Coordinates of C-alpha atoms in Angstrom, one line a residue:
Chain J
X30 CA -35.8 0.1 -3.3
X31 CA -37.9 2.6 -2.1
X32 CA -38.4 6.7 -2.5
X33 CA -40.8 7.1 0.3
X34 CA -41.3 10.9 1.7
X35 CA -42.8 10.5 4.8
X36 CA -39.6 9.6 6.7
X37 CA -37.0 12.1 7.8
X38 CA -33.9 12.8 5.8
X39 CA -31.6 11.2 8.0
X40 CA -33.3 8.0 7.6
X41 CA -32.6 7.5 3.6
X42 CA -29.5 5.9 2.9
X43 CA -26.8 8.4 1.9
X44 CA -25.4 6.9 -1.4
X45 CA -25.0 9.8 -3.7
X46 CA -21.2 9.8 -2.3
X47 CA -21.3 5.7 -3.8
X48 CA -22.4 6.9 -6.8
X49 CA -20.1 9.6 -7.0
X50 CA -17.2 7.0 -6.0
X51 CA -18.2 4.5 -8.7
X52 CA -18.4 7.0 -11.7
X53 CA -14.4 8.2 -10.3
X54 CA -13.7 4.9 -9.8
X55 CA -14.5 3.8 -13.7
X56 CA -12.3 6.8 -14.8
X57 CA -9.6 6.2 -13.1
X58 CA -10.1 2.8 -14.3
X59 CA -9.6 4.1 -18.1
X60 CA -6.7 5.8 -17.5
X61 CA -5.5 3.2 -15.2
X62 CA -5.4 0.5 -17.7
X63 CA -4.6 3.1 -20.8
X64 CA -1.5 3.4 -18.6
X65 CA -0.5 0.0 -19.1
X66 CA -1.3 -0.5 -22.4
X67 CA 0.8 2.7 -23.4
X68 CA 4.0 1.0 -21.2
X69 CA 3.2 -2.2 -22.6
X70 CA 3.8 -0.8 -26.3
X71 CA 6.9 0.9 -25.2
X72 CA 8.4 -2.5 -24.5
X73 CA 7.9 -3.6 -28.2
X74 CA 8.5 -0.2 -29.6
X75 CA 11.2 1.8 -27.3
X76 CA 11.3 4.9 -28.9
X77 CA 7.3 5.4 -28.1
X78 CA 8.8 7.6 -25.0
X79 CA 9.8 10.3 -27.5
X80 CA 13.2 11.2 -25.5
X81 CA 10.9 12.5 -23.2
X82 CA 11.6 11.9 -20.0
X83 CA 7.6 11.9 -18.6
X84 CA 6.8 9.2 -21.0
X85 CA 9.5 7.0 -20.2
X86 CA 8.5 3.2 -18.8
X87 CA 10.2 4.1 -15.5
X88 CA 7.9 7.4 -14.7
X89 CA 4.3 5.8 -16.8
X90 CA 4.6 2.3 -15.2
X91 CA 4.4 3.7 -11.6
X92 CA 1.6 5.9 -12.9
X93 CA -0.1 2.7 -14.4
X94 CA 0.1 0.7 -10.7
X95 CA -0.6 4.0 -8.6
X96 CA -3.9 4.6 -10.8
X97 CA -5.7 1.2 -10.9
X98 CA -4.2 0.2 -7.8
X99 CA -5.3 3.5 -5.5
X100 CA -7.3 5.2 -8.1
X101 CA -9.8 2.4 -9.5
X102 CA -9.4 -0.2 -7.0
X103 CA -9.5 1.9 -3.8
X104 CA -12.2 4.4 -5.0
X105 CA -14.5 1.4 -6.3
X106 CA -13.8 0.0 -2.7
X107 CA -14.5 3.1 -0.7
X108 CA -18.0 3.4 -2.9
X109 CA -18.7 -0.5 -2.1
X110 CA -18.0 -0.4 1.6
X111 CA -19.9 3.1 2.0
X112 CA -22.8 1.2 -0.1
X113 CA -22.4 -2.4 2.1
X114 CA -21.9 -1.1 5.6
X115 CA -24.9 1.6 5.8
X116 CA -26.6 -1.7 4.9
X117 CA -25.6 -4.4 7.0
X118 CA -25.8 -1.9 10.0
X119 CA -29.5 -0.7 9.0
X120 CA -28.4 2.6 9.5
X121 CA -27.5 5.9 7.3
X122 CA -24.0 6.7 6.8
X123 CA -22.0 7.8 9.9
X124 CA -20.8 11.3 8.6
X125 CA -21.8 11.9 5.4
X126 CA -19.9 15.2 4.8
X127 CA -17.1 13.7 6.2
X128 CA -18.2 10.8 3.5
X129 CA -17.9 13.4 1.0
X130 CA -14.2 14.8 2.1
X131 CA -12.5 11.5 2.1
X132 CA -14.0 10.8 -1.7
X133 CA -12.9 14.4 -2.5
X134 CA -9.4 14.3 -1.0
X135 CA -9.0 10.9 -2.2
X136 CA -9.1 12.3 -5.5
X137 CA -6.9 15.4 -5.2
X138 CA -3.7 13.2 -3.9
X139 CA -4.4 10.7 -6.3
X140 CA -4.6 13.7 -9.6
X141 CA -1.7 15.5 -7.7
X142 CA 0.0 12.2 -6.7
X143 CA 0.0 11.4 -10.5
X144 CA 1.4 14.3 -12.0
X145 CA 4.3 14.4 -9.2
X146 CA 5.3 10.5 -10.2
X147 CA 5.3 11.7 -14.2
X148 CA 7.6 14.7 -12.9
X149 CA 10.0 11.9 -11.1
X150 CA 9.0 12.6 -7.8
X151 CA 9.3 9.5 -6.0
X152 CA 10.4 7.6 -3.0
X153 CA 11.9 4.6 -5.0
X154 CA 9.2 2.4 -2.7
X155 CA 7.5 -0.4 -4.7
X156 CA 3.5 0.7 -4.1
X157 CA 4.5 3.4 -2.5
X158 CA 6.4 5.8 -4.5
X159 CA 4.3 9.2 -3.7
X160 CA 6.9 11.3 -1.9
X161 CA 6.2 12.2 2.4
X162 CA 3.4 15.0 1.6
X163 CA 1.0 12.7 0.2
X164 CA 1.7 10.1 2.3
X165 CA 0.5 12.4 5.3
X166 CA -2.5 13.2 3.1
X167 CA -3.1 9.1 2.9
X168 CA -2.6 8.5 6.1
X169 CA -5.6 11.5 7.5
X170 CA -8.1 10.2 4.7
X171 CA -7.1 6.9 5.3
X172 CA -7.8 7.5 9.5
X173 CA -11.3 9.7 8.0
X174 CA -12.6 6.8 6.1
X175 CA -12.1 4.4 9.3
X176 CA -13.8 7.1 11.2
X177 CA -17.0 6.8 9.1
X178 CA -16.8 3.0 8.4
X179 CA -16.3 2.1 12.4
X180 CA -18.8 4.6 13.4
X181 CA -21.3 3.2 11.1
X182 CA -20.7 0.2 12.4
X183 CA -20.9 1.3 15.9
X184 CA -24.6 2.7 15.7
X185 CA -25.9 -0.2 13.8
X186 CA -29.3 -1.3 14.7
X187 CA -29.0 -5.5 14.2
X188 CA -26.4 -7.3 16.4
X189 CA -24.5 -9.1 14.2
X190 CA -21.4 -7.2 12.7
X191 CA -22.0 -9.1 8.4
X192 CA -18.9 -10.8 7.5
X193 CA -18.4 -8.1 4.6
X194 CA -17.4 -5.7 7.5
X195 CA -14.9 -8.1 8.6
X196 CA -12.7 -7.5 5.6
X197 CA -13.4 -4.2 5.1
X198 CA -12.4 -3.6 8.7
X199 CA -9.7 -5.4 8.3
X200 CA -8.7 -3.4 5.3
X201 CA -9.1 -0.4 6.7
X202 CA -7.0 -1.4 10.1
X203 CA -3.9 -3.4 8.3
X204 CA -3.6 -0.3 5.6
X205 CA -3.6 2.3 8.0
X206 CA -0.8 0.1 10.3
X207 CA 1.7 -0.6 6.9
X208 CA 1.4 2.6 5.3
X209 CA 2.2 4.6 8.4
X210 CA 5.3 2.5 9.5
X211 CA 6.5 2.0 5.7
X212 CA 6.6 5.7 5.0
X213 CA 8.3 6.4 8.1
X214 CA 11.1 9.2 6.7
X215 CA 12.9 12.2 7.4
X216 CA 12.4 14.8 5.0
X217 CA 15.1 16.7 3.4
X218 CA 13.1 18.9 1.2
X219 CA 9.4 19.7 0.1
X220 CA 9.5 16.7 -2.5
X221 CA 12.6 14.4 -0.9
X222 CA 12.7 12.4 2.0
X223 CA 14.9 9.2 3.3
X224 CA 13.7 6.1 4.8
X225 CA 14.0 5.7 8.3
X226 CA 15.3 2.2 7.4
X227 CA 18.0 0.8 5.6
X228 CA 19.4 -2.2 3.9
X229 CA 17.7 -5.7 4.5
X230 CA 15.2 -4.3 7.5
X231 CA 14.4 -1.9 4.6
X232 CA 13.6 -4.7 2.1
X233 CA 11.7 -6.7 4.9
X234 CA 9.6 -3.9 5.6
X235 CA 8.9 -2.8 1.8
X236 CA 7.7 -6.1 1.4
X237 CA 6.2 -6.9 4.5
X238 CA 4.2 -3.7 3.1
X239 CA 4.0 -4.6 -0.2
X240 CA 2.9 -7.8 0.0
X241 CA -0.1 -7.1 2.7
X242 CA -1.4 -4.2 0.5
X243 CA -2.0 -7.0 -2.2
X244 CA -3.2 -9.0 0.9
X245 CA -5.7 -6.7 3.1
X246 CA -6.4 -4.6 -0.1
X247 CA -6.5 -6.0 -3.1
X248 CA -7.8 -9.6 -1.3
X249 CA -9.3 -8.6 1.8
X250 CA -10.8 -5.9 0.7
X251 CA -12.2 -6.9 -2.1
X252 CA -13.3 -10.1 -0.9
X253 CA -15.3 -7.6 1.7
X254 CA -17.1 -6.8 -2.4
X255 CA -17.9 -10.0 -2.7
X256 CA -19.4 -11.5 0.5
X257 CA -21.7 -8.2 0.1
X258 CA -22.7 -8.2 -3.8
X259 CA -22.5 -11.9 -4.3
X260 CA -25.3 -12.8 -1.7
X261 CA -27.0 -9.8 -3.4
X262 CA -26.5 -10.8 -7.4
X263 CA -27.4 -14.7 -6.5
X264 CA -30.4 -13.8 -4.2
X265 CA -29.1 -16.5 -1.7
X266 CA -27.3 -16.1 1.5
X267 CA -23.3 -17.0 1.9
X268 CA -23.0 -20.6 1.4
X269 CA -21.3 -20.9 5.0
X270 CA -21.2 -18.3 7.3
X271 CA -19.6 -20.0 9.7
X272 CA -16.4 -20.7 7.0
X273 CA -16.5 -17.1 6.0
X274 CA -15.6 -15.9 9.1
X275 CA -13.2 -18.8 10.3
X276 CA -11.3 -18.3 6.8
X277 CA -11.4 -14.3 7.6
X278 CA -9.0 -15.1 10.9
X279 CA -7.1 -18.3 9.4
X280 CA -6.7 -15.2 6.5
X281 CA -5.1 -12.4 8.7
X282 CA -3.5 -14.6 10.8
X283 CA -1.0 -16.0 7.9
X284 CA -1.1 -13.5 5.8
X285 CA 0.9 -11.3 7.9
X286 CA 4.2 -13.1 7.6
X287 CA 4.2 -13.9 3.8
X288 CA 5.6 -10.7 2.9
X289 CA 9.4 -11.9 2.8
X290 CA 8.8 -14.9 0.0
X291 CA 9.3 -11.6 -2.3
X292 CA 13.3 -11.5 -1.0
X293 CA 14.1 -15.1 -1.5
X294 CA 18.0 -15.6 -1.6
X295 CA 18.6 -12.3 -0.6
X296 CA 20.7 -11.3 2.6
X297 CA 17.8 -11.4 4.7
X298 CA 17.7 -13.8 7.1
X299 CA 17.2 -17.6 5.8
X300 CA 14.7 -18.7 8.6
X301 CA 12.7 -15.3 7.8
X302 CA 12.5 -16.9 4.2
X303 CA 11.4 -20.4 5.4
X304 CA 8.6 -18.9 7.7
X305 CA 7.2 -16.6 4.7
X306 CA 6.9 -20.0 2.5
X307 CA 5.2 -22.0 5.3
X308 CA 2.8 -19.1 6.0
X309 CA 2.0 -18.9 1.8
X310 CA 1.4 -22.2 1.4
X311 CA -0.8 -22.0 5.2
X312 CA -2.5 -19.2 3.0
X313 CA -3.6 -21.8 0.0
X314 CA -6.9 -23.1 3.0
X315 CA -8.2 -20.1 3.8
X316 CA -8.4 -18.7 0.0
X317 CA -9.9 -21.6 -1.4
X318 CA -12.2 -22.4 1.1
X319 CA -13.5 -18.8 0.4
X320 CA -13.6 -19.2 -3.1
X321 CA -15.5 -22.7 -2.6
X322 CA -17.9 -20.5 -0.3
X323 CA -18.4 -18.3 -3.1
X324 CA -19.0 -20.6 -6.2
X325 CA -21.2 -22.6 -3.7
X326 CA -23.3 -19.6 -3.3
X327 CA -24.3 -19.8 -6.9
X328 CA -25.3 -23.3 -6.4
X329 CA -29.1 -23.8 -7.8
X330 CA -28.5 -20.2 -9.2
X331 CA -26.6 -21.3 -12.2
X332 CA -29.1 -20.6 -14.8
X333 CA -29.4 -16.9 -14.1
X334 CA -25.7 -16.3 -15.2
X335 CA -27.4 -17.1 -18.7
X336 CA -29.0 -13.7 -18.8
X337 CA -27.1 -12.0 -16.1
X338 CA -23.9 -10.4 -16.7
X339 CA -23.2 -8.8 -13.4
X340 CA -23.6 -12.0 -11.7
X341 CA -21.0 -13.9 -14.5
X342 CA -18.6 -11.4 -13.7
X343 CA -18.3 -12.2 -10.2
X344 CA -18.6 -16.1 -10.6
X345 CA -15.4 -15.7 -13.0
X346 CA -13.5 -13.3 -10.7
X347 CA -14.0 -16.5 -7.9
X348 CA -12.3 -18.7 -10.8
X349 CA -9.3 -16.4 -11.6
X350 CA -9.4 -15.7 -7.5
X351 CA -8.9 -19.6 -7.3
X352 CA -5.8 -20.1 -9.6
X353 CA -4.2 -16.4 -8.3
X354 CA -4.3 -17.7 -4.9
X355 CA -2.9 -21.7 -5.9
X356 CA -0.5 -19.7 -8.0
X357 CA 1.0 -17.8 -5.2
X358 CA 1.7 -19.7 -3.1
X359 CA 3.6 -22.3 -5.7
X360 CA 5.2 -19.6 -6.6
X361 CA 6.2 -18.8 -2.6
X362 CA 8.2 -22.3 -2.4
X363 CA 12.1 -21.5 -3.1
X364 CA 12.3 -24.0 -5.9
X365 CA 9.8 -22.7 -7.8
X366 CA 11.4 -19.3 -6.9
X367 CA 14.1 -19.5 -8.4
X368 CA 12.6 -19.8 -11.9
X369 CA 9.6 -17.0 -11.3
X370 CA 11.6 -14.3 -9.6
X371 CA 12.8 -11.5 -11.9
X372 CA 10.9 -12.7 -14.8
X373 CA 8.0 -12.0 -16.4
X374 CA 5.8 -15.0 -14.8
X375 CA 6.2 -12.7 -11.4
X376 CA 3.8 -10.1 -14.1
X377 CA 1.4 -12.7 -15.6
X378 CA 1.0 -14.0 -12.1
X379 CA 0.1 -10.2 -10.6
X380 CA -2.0 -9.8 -13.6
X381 CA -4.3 -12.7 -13.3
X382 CA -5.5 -11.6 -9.6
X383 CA -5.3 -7.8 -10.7
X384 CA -7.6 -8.4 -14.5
X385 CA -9.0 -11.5 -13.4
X386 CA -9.8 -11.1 -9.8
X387 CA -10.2 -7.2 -8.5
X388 CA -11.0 -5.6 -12.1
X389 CA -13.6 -8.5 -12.8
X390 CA -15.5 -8.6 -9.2
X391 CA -15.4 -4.7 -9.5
X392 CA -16.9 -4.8 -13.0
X393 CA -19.1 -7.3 -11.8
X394 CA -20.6 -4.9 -9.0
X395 CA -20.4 -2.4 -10.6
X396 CA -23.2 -3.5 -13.5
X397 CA -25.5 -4.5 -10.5
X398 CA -24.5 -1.0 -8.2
X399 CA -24.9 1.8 -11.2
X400 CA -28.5 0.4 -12.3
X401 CA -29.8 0.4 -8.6
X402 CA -28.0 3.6 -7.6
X403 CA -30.2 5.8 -10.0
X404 CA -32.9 3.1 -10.2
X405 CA -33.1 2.1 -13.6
X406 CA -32.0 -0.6 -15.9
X407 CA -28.6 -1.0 -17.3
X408 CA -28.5 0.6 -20.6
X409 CA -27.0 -2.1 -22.0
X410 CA -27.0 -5.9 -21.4
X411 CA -25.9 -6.6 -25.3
X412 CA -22.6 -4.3 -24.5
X413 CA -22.1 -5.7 -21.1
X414 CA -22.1 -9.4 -22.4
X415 CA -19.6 -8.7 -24.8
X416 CA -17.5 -6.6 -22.1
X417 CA -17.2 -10.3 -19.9
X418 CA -16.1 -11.7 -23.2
X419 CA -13.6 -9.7 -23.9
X420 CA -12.5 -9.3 -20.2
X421 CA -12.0 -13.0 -20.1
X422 CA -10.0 -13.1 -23.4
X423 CA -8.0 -9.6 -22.6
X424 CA -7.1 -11.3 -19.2
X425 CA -6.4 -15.1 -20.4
X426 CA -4.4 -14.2 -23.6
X427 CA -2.2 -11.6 -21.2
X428 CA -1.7 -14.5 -18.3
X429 CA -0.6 -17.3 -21.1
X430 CA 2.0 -14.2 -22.8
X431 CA 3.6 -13.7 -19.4
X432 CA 3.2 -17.4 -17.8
X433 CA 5.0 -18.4 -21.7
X434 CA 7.7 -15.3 -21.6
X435 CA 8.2 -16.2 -17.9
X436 CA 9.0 -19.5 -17.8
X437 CA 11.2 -18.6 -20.9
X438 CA 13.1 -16.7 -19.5
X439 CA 13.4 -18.4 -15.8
X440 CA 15.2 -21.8 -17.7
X441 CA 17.3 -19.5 -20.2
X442 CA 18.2 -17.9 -17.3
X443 CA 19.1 -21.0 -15.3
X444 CA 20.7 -22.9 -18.6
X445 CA 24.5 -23.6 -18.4
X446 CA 27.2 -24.9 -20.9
X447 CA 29.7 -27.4 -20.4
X448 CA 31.9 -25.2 -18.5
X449 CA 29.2 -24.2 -16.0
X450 CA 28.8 -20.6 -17.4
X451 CA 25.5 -19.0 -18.4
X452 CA 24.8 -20.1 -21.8
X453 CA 22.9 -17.4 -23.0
X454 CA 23.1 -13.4 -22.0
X455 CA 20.6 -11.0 -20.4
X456 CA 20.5 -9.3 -24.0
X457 CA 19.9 -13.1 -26.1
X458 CA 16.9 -13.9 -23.6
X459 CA 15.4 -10.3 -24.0
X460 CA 16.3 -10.8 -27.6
X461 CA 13.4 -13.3 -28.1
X462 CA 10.9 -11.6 -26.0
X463 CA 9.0 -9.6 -28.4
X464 CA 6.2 -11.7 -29.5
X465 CA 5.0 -12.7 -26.3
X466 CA 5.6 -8.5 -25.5
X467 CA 3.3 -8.3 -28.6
X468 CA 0.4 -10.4 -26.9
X469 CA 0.3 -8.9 -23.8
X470 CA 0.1 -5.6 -26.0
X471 CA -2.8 -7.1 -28.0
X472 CA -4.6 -9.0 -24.3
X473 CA -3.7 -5.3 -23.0
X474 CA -5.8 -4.2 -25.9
X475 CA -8.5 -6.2 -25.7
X476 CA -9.1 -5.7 -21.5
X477 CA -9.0 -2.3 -22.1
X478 CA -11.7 -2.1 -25.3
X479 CA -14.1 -3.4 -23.2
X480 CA -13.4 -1.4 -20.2
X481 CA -14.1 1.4 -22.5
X482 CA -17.5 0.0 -23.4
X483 CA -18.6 -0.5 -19.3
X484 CA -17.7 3.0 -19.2
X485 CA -19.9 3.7 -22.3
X486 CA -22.5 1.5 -20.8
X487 CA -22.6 3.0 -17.0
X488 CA -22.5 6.7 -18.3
X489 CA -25.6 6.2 -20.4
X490 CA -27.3 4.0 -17.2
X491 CA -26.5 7.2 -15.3
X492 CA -27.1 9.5 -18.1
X493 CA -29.5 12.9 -16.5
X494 CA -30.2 10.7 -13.9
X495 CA -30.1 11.2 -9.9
X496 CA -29.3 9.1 -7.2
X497 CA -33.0 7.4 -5.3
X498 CA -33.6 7.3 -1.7
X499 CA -33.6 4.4 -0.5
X500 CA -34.6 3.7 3.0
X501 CA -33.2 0.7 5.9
X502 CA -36.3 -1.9 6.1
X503 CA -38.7 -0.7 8.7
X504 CA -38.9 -4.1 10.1
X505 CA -35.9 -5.2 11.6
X506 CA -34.5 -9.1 11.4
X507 CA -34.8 -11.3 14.2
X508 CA -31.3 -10.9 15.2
X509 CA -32.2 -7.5 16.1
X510 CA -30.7 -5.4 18.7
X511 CA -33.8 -3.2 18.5
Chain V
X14 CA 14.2 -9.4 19.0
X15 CA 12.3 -10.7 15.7
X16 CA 11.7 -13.9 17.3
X17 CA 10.3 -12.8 20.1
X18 CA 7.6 -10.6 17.7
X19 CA 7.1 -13.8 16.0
X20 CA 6.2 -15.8 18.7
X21 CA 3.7 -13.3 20.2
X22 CA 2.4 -12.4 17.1
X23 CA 1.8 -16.4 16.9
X24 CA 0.2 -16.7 20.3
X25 CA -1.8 -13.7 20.3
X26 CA -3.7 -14.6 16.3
X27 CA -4.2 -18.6 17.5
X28 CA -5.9 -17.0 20.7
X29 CA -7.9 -14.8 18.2
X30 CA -8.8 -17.8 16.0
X31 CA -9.5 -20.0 18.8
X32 CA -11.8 -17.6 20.4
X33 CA -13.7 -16.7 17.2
X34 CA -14.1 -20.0 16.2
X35 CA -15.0 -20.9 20.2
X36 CA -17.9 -18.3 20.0
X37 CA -19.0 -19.4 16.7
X38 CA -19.3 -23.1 17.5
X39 CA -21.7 -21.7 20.0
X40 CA -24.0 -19.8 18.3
X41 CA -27.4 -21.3 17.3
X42 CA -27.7 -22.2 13.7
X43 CA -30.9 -19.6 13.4
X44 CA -28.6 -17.2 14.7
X45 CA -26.0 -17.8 12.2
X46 CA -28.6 -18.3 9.5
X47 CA -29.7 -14.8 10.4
X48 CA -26.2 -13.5 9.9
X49 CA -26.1 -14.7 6.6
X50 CA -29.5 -13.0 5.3
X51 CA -28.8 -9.8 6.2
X52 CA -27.6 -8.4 2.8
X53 CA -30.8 -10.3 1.3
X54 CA -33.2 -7.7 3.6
X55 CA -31.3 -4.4 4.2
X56 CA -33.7 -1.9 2.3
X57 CA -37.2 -0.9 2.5
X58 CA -39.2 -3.9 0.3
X59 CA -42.3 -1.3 -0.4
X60 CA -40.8 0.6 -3.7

């Protein structure tokens, strides 16, 4: 790091928009995740919505995935990639006012988006609930941020485009492409629109969405985090470039198509089915060999996760990462299917990528980013140790609740009497749900207690601080352009 | 009409991987080694 005065302005870095973008992103995170626990409660107490029809689970769940989904998760990745690609390109941030506007705007739809989704504004689109005006507003700060990111990228001063680009490229790309053809709609009035599609093209294209927003955002994207800050934490280069980028393409090449293993036996068509259960379990070699990449990475690095909490984070997000992606694709065969879907394994299963996978690598960063953004130490490595240990018991007491309540209710479900009717009702199955509803409460708990203390922890790091200068190395690597 | 996406979408992403990984076999091992160090030297060293 350096704070040197003799260069021009234009030469620092320009990463007070990061920090700006990390502190938002930690909010959103709170709120995010307070969401969820309040939702969670309401499903072991009922009446905690009041009769009131903006705290019912319908209107505060959608809140809950809209804010750690687009409000934590794509705030924290807008900070990382402005942070990684002025970096890996040598070179200051293409437009930084424009920088500025999309982390602005970003957070106007997603305060305004919130409130219209607690007055039951909504599109009825899984992921994609916010009604046509803020999907226009998505869609130009969506196009902005590719703006700055490609033209970074275009004036870079070493040849080689870093494999953390890759993803975020591809994030940037894919998102742009499902958003805009899944809100396709004709407006009827200021706050109600209809789909341009209908009926089974309608389900195939929610999910074709759906499920490549969990792909290209919430795994590509984030995997862009990791091929950045991991080589960073560990102080050693990727394990294998070479794999990196060959799992990157065997990655967008499958994961395109596994989008319809959400509508088994439904009236889609069966060969779409089949094809979406080849291409998940295709999916199993690309994420594994990236999470072998990873953990090998940390290979002869072990001992600093003894006194390093950032760098623990991350190595545990590869773990979770690991049995989210094994998971999945089990989950895509139609066998399997037919026990997960409609329970709450479908839950646990989301949850173990979305605690132990996105929120870990993030809080994982984000205890090496805050420190070096303001250029001091973190306030506290005490309260960040005991943050990883209650992440990792918040996240594997809430999997084991919903893998137990799921599974639970998939046989129920499938259980027959002698006469070859369902043996026991929707209401009997719900009937014994409560005490694993009462764990994910308590895991909700426990996740969210120590996202509270990061916060704690980052504000005081930051506390009457300023972002430093930091400059691009004046001697370029051998694989420069320059 | 979804077949025929299918099997484009097919040719075209094996012609991507096959090129990318065609191009990587190629490069020289310092070059990739290069690659992989940049996040390990992107800021000025002197503060």
């Amino acid at each position: 790091m350096s704070a040197k005065n003799e260069n021009p302005k234009s030469e620092f870095y320009h990463d007070r928009v990061v920090t700006a973008l990390v502190m938002l992103a930690i909010v959103w995170a709170v709120l995010g995740m307070a969401a969820g626990v309040y939702v969670a409660a309401e499903l072991v107490w009922p009446t905690l919505d009041f009769g009131e029809p903006w705290l019912s689970f319908g209107r505060l769940r959608t809140v809950h995935t809209n804010v750690v989904i687009f409000g934590f998760g794509v705030s924290a990745l807008m900070g990382t990639a402005f942070y990684s690609v002025q970096r890996t390109c040598h070179v200051p941030l293409f437009l930084p006012r424009l920088a500025w506007f999309v982390c602005i705007a970003w957070q106007i739809i997603l305060l305004l988006g919130g409130l219209s989704l607690l007055a039951g504004i909504t599109s009825g689109k899984e992921y994609a609930e916010l009604e046509w005006p803020f999907d226009i507003a998505i869609a130009l700060v969506w196009v902005c941020f590719g703006i700055i990111f490609f033209g970074t990228i275009a004036q870079r001063k070493i040849k080689p485009i870093y494999v953390s680009n890759w993803f975020y490229g591809g994030l940037i790309i894919v998102i742009t492409m499902i958003h805009v053809v899944n809100s396709l709609a004709m407006p009827a009035t200021l706050f109600k629109s209809y789909s341009l599609f209908a009926g089974a093209q309608d389900a195939i294209l929610q999910w074709w969405y759906g499920h490549n927003a969990v792909g290209f955002l919430l795994t590509g994207g984030f995997l862009g985090m990791m091929y950045y800050f991991l080589p960073k934490q560990a102080e050693r280069p990727i394990w294998s470039y070479r794999l990196s980028i060959i799992a990157f393409w065997a990655f967008t090449y499958s994961y395109i198509w596994a989008g319809p293993h959400h509508l088994h036996y439904s009236a889609i068509p069966e060969w779409v089915q089949s094809l979406a259960v080849v291409m998940s379990l295709i999916l199993l070699a690309p994420s594994w060999a990236t999470m072998i990449n990873g953990i090998m990475t940390v290979s002869g690095a072990w001992q600093k996760l003894r006194t390093d909490p950032a760098l623990k984070f991350i190595v545990l997000s590869l773990a979770f990462y690991g049995l989210a992606t094994f998971e999945g694709p089990m989950m895509a065969i139609k066998s399997v299917n037919v026990v997960s879907h409609f329970t709450d394994w479908t839950i646990g299963h989301v949850h173990s990528g979305a605690l132990g996978w996105n929120a870990l690598i993030t809080f994982g960063t984000f205890y090496f980013l805050v420190p070096r953004l303001v250029g001091r130490e973190l306030y506290s490595v005490r309260l960040a140790n005991i943050h990883f240990w209650l992440a990792l018991a918040g996240t594997m007491l809430y999997v084991l609740a919903m893998w137990g309540a799921g599974v639970s209710q998939g046989l129920l479900w499938l259980s027959l009497d002698e006469f070859g009717e369902l043996r026991y009702s929707f209401r009997d199955i719900m009937a014994s749900m409560p005490p694993y509803y009462l764990l994910r409460l308590v895991a909700g708990l426990i996740f969210l207690s120590g996202a509270i203390l990061m916060t704690f922890n980052l504000f005081k790091t930051i506390s009457g601080a300023r972002t430093i200068q930091v400059r691009p190395p004046a001697v370029r690597g051998a694989g420069a352009s320059v | 009409m979804t077949f025929f996406l299918f099997a484009g979408d097919m040719l075209v992403m094996a012609f991507m991987v096959v090129l990318v990984v065609w191009v990587f076999m190629r490069s020289s091992d310092e070059t990739i080694d290069e690659a992989a160090r940049i996040p390990l030297e992107d800021e000025q060293a002197d503060g």
